[in-house]
Coordinates of C-alpha atoms in Angstrom, one line a residue:
X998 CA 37.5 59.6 21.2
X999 CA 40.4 61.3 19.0
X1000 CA 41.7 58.4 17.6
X1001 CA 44.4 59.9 15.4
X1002 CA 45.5 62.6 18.5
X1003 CA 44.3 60.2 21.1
X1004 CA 47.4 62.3 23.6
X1005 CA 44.9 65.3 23.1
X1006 CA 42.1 63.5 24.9
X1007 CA 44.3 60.7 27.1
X1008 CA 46.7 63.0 28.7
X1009 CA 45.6 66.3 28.2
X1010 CA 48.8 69.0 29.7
X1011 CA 47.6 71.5 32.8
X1012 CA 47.2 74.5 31.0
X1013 CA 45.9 78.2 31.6
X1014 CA 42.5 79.2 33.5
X1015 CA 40.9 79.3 30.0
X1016 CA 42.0 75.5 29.6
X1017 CA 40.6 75.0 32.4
X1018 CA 37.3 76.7 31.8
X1019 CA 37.4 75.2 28.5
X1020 CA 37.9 71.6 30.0
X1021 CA 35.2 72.3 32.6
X1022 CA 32.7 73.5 30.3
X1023 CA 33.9 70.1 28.2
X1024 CA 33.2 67.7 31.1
X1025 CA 29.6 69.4 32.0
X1026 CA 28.1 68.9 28.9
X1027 CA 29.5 65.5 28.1
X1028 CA 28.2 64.5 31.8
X1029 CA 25.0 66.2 30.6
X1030 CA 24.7 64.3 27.5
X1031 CA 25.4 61.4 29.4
X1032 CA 22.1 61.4 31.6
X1033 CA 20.0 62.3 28.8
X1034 CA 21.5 60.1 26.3
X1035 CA 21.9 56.9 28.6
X1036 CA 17.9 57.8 30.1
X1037 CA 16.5 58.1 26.8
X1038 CA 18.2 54.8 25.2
X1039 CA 17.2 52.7 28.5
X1040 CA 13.3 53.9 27.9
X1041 CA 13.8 52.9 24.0
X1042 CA 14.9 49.5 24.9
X1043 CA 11.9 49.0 27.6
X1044 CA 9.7 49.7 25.2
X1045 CA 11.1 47.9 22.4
X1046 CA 11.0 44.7 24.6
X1047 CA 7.4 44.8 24.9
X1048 CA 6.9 45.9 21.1
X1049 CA 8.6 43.1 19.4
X1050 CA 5.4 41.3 18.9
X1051 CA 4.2 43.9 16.3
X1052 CA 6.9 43.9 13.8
X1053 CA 10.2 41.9 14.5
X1054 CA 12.6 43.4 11.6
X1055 CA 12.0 46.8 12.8
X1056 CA 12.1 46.3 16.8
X1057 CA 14.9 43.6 16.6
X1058 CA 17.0 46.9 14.7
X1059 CA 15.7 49.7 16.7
X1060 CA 17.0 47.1 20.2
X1061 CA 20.2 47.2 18.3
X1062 CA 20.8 50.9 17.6
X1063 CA 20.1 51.3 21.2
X1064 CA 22.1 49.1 22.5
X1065 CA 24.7 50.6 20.4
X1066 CA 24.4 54.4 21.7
X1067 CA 24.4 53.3 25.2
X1068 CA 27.8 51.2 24.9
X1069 CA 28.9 54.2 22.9
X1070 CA 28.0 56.8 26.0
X1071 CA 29.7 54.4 28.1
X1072 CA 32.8 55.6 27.2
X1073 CA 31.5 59.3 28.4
X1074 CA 32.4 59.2 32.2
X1075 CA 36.3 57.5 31.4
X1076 CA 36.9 60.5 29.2
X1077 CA 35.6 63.3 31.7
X1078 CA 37.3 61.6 34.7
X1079 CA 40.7 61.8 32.2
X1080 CA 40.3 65.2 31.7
X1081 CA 40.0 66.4 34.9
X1082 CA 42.1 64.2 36.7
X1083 CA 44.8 65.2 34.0
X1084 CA 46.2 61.2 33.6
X1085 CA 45.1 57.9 32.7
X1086 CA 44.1 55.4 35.2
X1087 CA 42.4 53.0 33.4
X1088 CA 45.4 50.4 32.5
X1089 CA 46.3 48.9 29.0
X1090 CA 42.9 46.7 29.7
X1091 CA 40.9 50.4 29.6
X1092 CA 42.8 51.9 26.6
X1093 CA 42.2 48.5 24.5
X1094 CA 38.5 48.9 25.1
X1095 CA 37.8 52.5 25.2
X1096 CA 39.4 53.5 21.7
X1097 CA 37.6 50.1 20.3
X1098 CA 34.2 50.8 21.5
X1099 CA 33.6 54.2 19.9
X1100 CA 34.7 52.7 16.4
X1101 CA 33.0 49.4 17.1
X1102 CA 29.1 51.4 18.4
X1103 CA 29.7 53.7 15.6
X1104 CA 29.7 50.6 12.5
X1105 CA 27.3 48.7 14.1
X1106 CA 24.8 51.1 14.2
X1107 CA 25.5 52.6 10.7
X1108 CA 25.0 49.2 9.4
X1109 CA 22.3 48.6 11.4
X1110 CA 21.1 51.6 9.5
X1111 CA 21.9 50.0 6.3
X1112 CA 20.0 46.9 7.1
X1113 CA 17.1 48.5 7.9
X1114 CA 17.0 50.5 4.5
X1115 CA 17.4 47.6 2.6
X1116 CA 14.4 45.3 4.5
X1117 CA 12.3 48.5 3.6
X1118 CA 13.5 48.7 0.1
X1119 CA 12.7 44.6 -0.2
X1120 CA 9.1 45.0 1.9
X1121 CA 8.4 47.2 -1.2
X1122 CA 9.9 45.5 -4.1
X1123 CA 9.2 41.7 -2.9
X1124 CA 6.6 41.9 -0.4
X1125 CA 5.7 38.6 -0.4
X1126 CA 9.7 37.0 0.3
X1127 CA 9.8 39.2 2.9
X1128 CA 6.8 37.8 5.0
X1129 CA 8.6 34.2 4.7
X1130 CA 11.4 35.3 7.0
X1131 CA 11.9 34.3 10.3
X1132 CA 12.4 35.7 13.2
X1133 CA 15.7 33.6 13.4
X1134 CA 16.8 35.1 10.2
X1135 CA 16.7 39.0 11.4
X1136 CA 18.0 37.9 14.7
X1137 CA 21.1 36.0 12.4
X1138 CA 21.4 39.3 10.4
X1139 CA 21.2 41.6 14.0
X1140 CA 24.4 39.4 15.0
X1141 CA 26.2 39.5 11.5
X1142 CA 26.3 43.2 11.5
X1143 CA 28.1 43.2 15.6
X1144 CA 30.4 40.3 14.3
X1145 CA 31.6 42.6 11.1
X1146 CA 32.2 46.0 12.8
X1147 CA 34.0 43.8 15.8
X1148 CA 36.2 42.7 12.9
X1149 CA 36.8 46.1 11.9
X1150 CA 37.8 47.3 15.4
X1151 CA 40.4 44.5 16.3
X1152 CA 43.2 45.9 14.8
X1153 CA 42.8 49.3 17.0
X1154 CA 41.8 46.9 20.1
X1155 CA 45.1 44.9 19.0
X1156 CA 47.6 47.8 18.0
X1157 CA 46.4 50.6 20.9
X1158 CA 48.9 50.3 23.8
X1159 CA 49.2 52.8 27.4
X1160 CA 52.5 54.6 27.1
X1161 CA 54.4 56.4 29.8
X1162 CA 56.8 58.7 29.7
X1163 CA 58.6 60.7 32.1
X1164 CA 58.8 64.5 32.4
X1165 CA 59.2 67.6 35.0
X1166 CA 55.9 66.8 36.5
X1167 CA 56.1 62.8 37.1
X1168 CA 55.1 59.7 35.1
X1169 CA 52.3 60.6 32.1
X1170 CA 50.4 58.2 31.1
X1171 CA 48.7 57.9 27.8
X1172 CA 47.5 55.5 25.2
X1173 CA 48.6 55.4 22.0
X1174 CA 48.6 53.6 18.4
X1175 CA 51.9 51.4 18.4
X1176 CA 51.9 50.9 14.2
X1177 CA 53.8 53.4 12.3
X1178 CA 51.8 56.5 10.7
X1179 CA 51.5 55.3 7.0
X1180 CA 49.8 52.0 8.2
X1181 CA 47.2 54.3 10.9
X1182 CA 46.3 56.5 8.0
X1183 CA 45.6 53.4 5.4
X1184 CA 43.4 52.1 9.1
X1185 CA 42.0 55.0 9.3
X1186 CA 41.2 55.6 5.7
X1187 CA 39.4 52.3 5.4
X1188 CA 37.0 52.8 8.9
X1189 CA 36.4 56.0 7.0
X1190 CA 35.3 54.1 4.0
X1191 CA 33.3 51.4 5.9
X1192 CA 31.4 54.1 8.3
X1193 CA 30.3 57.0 5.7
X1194 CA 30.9 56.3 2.2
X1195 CA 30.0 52.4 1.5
X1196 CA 26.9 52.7 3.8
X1197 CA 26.4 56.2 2.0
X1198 CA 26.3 54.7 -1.4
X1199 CA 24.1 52.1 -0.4
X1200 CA 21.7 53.9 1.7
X1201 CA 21.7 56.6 -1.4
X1202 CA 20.6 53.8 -3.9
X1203 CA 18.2 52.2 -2.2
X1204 CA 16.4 55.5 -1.7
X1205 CA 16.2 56.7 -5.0
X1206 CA 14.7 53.3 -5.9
X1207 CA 12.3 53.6 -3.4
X1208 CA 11.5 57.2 -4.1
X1209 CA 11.0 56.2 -8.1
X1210 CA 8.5 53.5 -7.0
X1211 CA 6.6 55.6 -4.6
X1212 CA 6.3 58.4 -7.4
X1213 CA 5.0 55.4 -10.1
X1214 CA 2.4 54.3 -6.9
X1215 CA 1.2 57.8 -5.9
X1216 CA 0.9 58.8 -9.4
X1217 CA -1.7 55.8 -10.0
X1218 CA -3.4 56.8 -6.4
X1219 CA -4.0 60.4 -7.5
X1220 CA -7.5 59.3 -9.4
X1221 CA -8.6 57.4 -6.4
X1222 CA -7.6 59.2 -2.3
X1223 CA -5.5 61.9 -3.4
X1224 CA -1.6 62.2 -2.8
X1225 CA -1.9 61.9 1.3
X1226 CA 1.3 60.5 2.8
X1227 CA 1.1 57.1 4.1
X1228 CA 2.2 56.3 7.6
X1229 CA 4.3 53.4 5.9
X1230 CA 6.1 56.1 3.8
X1231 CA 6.4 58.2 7.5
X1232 CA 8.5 55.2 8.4
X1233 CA 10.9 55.4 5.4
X1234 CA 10.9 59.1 5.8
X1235 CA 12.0 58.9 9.2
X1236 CA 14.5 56.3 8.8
X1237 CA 16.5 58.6 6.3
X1238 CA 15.9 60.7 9.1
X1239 CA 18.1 59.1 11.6
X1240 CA 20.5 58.3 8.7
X1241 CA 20.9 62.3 7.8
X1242 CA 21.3 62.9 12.0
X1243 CA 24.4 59.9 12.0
X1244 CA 26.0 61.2 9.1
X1245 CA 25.4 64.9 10.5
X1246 CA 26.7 64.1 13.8
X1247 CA 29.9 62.1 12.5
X1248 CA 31.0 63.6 9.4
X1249 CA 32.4 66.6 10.8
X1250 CA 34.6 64.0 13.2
X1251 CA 35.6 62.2 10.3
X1252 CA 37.0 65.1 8.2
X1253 CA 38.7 66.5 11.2
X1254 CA 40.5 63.5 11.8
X1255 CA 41.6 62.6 8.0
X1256 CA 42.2 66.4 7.5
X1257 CA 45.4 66.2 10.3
X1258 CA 46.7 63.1 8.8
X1259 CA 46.7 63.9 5.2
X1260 CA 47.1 68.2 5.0
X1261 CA 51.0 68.5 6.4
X1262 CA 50.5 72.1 6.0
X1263 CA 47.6 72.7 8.4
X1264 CA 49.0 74.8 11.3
X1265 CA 46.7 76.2 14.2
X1266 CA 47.4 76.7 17.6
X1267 CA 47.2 74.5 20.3
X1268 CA 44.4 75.6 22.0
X1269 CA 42.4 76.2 18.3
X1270 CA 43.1 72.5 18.0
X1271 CA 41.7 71.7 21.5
X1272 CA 38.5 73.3 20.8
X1273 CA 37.8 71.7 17.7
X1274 CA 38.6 68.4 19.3
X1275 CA 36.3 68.8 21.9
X1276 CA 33.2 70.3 19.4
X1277 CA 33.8 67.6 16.9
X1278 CA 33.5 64.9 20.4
X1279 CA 30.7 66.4 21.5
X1280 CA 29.3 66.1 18.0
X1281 CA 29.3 62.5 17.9
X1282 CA 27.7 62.2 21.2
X1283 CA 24.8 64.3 20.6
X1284 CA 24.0 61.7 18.0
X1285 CA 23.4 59.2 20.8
X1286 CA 21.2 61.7 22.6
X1287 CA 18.9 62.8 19.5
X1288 CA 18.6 59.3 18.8
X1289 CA 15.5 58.1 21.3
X1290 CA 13.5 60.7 20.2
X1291 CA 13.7 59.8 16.6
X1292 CA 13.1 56.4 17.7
X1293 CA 9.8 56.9 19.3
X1294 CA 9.0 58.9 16.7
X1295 CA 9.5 56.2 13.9
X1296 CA 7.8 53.5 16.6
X1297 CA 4.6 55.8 16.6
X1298 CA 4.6 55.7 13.2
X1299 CA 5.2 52.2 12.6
X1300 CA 2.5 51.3 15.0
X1301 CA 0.1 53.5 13.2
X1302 CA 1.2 51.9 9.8
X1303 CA 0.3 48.4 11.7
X1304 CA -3.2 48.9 12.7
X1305 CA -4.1 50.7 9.4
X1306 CA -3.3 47.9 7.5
X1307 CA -4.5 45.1 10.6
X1308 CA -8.1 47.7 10.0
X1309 CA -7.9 47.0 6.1
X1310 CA -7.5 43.8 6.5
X1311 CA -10.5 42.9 8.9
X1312 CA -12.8 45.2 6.9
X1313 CA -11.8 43.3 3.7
X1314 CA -12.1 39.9 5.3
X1315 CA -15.5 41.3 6.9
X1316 CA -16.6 42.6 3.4
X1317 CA -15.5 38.8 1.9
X1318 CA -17.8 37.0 4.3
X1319 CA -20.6 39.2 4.2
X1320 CA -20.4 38.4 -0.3
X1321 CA -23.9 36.2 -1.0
X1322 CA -23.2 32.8 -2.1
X1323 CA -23.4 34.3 -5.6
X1324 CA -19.7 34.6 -4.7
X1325 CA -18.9 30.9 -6.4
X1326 CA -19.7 32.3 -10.1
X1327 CA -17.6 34.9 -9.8
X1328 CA -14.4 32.7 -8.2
X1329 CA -12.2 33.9 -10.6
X1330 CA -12.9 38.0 -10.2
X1331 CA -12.6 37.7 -6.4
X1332 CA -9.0 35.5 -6.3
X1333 CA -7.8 38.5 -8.5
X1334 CA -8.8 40.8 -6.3
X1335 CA -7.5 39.3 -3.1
X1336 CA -4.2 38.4 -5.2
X1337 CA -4.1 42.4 -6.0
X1338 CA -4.4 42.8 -2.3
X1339 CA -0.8 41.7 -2.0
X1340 CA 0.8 43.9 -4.7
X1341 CA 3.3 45.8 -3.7
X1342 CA 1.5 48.6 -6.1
X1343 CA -1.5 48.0 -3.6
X1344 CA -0.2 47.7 -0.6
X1345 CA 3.5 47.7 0.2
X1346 CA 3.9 45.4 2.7
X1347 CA 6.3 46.0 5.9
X1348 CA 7.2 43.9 8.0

């Protein structure tokens, strides 16, 4: 969606053959990313059904990015059948819903994202408060965040109308923002704001916590295993992962867009502006096709961080009731021990 030239992408003019080409070569790979995107997020969510047993804070929000890219490449087959049909069929019902959904997939997965980096960043620092949450809780939490970026979208749902107008050719239909252009660029400015920079901050501060308490805990490893990675570290590595591939995929959108409404004095042709209207599109739906494979990566890893720690855990209870009744003397050694079990400098838990 272009939502601050949405006449580019609503009612695009019959143009040259290299429009066409253009346009063409536009619609194939969105209907490509379609199939793979829609494919791989229907596999995640398969598999995420029959996961959430393991872990339910990290399934619930994997089930919830998905959900997101798939309603987000929903949108994909309206948008090719408006370019090449040249027109808008899709009523005032369809222009409501299709300049909504891409704003509303787009907040509820980066804070989604957000979510998920602070439960990691609390698993570490308070472990144990962390365990006492429900399953209720995260699910409360999973329908906060679709609650707060529906809030954010109701003023485009509200405010985006179809226009027609009449020309040479016939009746052209397109939808449009009815508010006037100083109140769409405040909008626009503040979805700017909620989507990259807030989350950006956030997601930015929580890391460098984390990375200053995973120095302090590999630094007091280093006499005992060595410095190798952990697959619980894996997990926070490849959660900034899909947090680099969002911002990656949407920034370039997002400066395009502000960078018409607030630079008067940018001038490029018509057909320049096309092109970077469709790359910048295309951008943004690549993200929902990269997505399930960074998803079964962090899912591998999260499983293997599971059973090492279910394996420590059996081998230390094993180990504890294997102890000689000599154990009873030295009570007070072995409640330390199993109390430094649950440090987060010992073990960091996840869950």
């Amino acid at each position: 969606m272009d939502e601050s030239g949405s006449e580019n992408l609503t009612s695009p003019s019959p143009g040259s053959a290299d429009e066409l080409i253009i346009s063409s070569t536009f619609g194939t790979l969105l209907s490509f990313m379609y199939v793979v995107g829609v494919s791989g997020n229907v596999y995640t969510l398969t598999v995420m059904c029959h996961s959430m047993r393991f872990a339910a804070s990290m399934y619930i929000s994997i089930i919830n990015l998905a959900l997101a890219d798939l309603l987000y490449l929903s949108t994909i087959p309206f948008i090719v059948c408006t370019y090449f049909l040249k027109d808008w069929y899709f009523g005032d019902i369809g222009c409501k819903i299709l300049f909504s959904l891409d704003l509303f997939t787009m907040h509820a997965s980066i804070f989604t994202l957000t979510v998920m980096c602070t439960e990691r960043y609390l698993a570490v620092t308070k472990p144990l408060d962390t365990v006492q949450r429900s399953k209720g809780y995260r699910k409360a939490t999973a329908g906060a965040v679709w609650l707060l970026s529906l809030l954010l979208t109701l003023p485009m749902m509200i405010m985006v109308n179809l226009q027609e107008t009449r020309g040479g050719s016939g009746v052209k239909r397109m939808c449009a923002p009815t508010w006037g252009p100083e109140a769409y660029k405040i909008y626009l400015t503040v979805l700017f704001s909620t989507s990259i920079i807030s989350p950006g901050f956030i997601i930015g501060y929580l890391y460098t916590k984390l990375a200053r308490t995973y120095l302090e805990s590999q630094r007091n490893a280093l006499s005992k295993k060595g410095s190798r990675r952990s697959p619980k570290q894996k997990v926070l590595l490849m959660i900034f992962t899909i947090v680099l591939v969002f911002w990656a995929c949407f920034l370039p959108f997002w400066i395009w867009q502000l960078l018409r409404l607030y630079s008067r004095s940018l001038q490029l042709a018509s057909h320049i502006q096309t092109c970077i209207n469709y790359l910048v599109t295309c951008l943004t739906y690549s993200n929902s096709c990269i997505n399930p494979f960074l998803y079964t990566l962090l899912t591998k890893n999260y499983r293997e961080y599971l059973k090492n720690r279910h394996r420590s855990f059996y081998k230390y209870t094993s180990s504890f009731k294997r102890r000689t009744p000599s154990l009873q003397s030295s009570f007070g050694k072995s409640s330390s021990n199993q109390y430094d079990f649950l440090l987060p400098s010992k073990d960091m838990q996840v869950k």
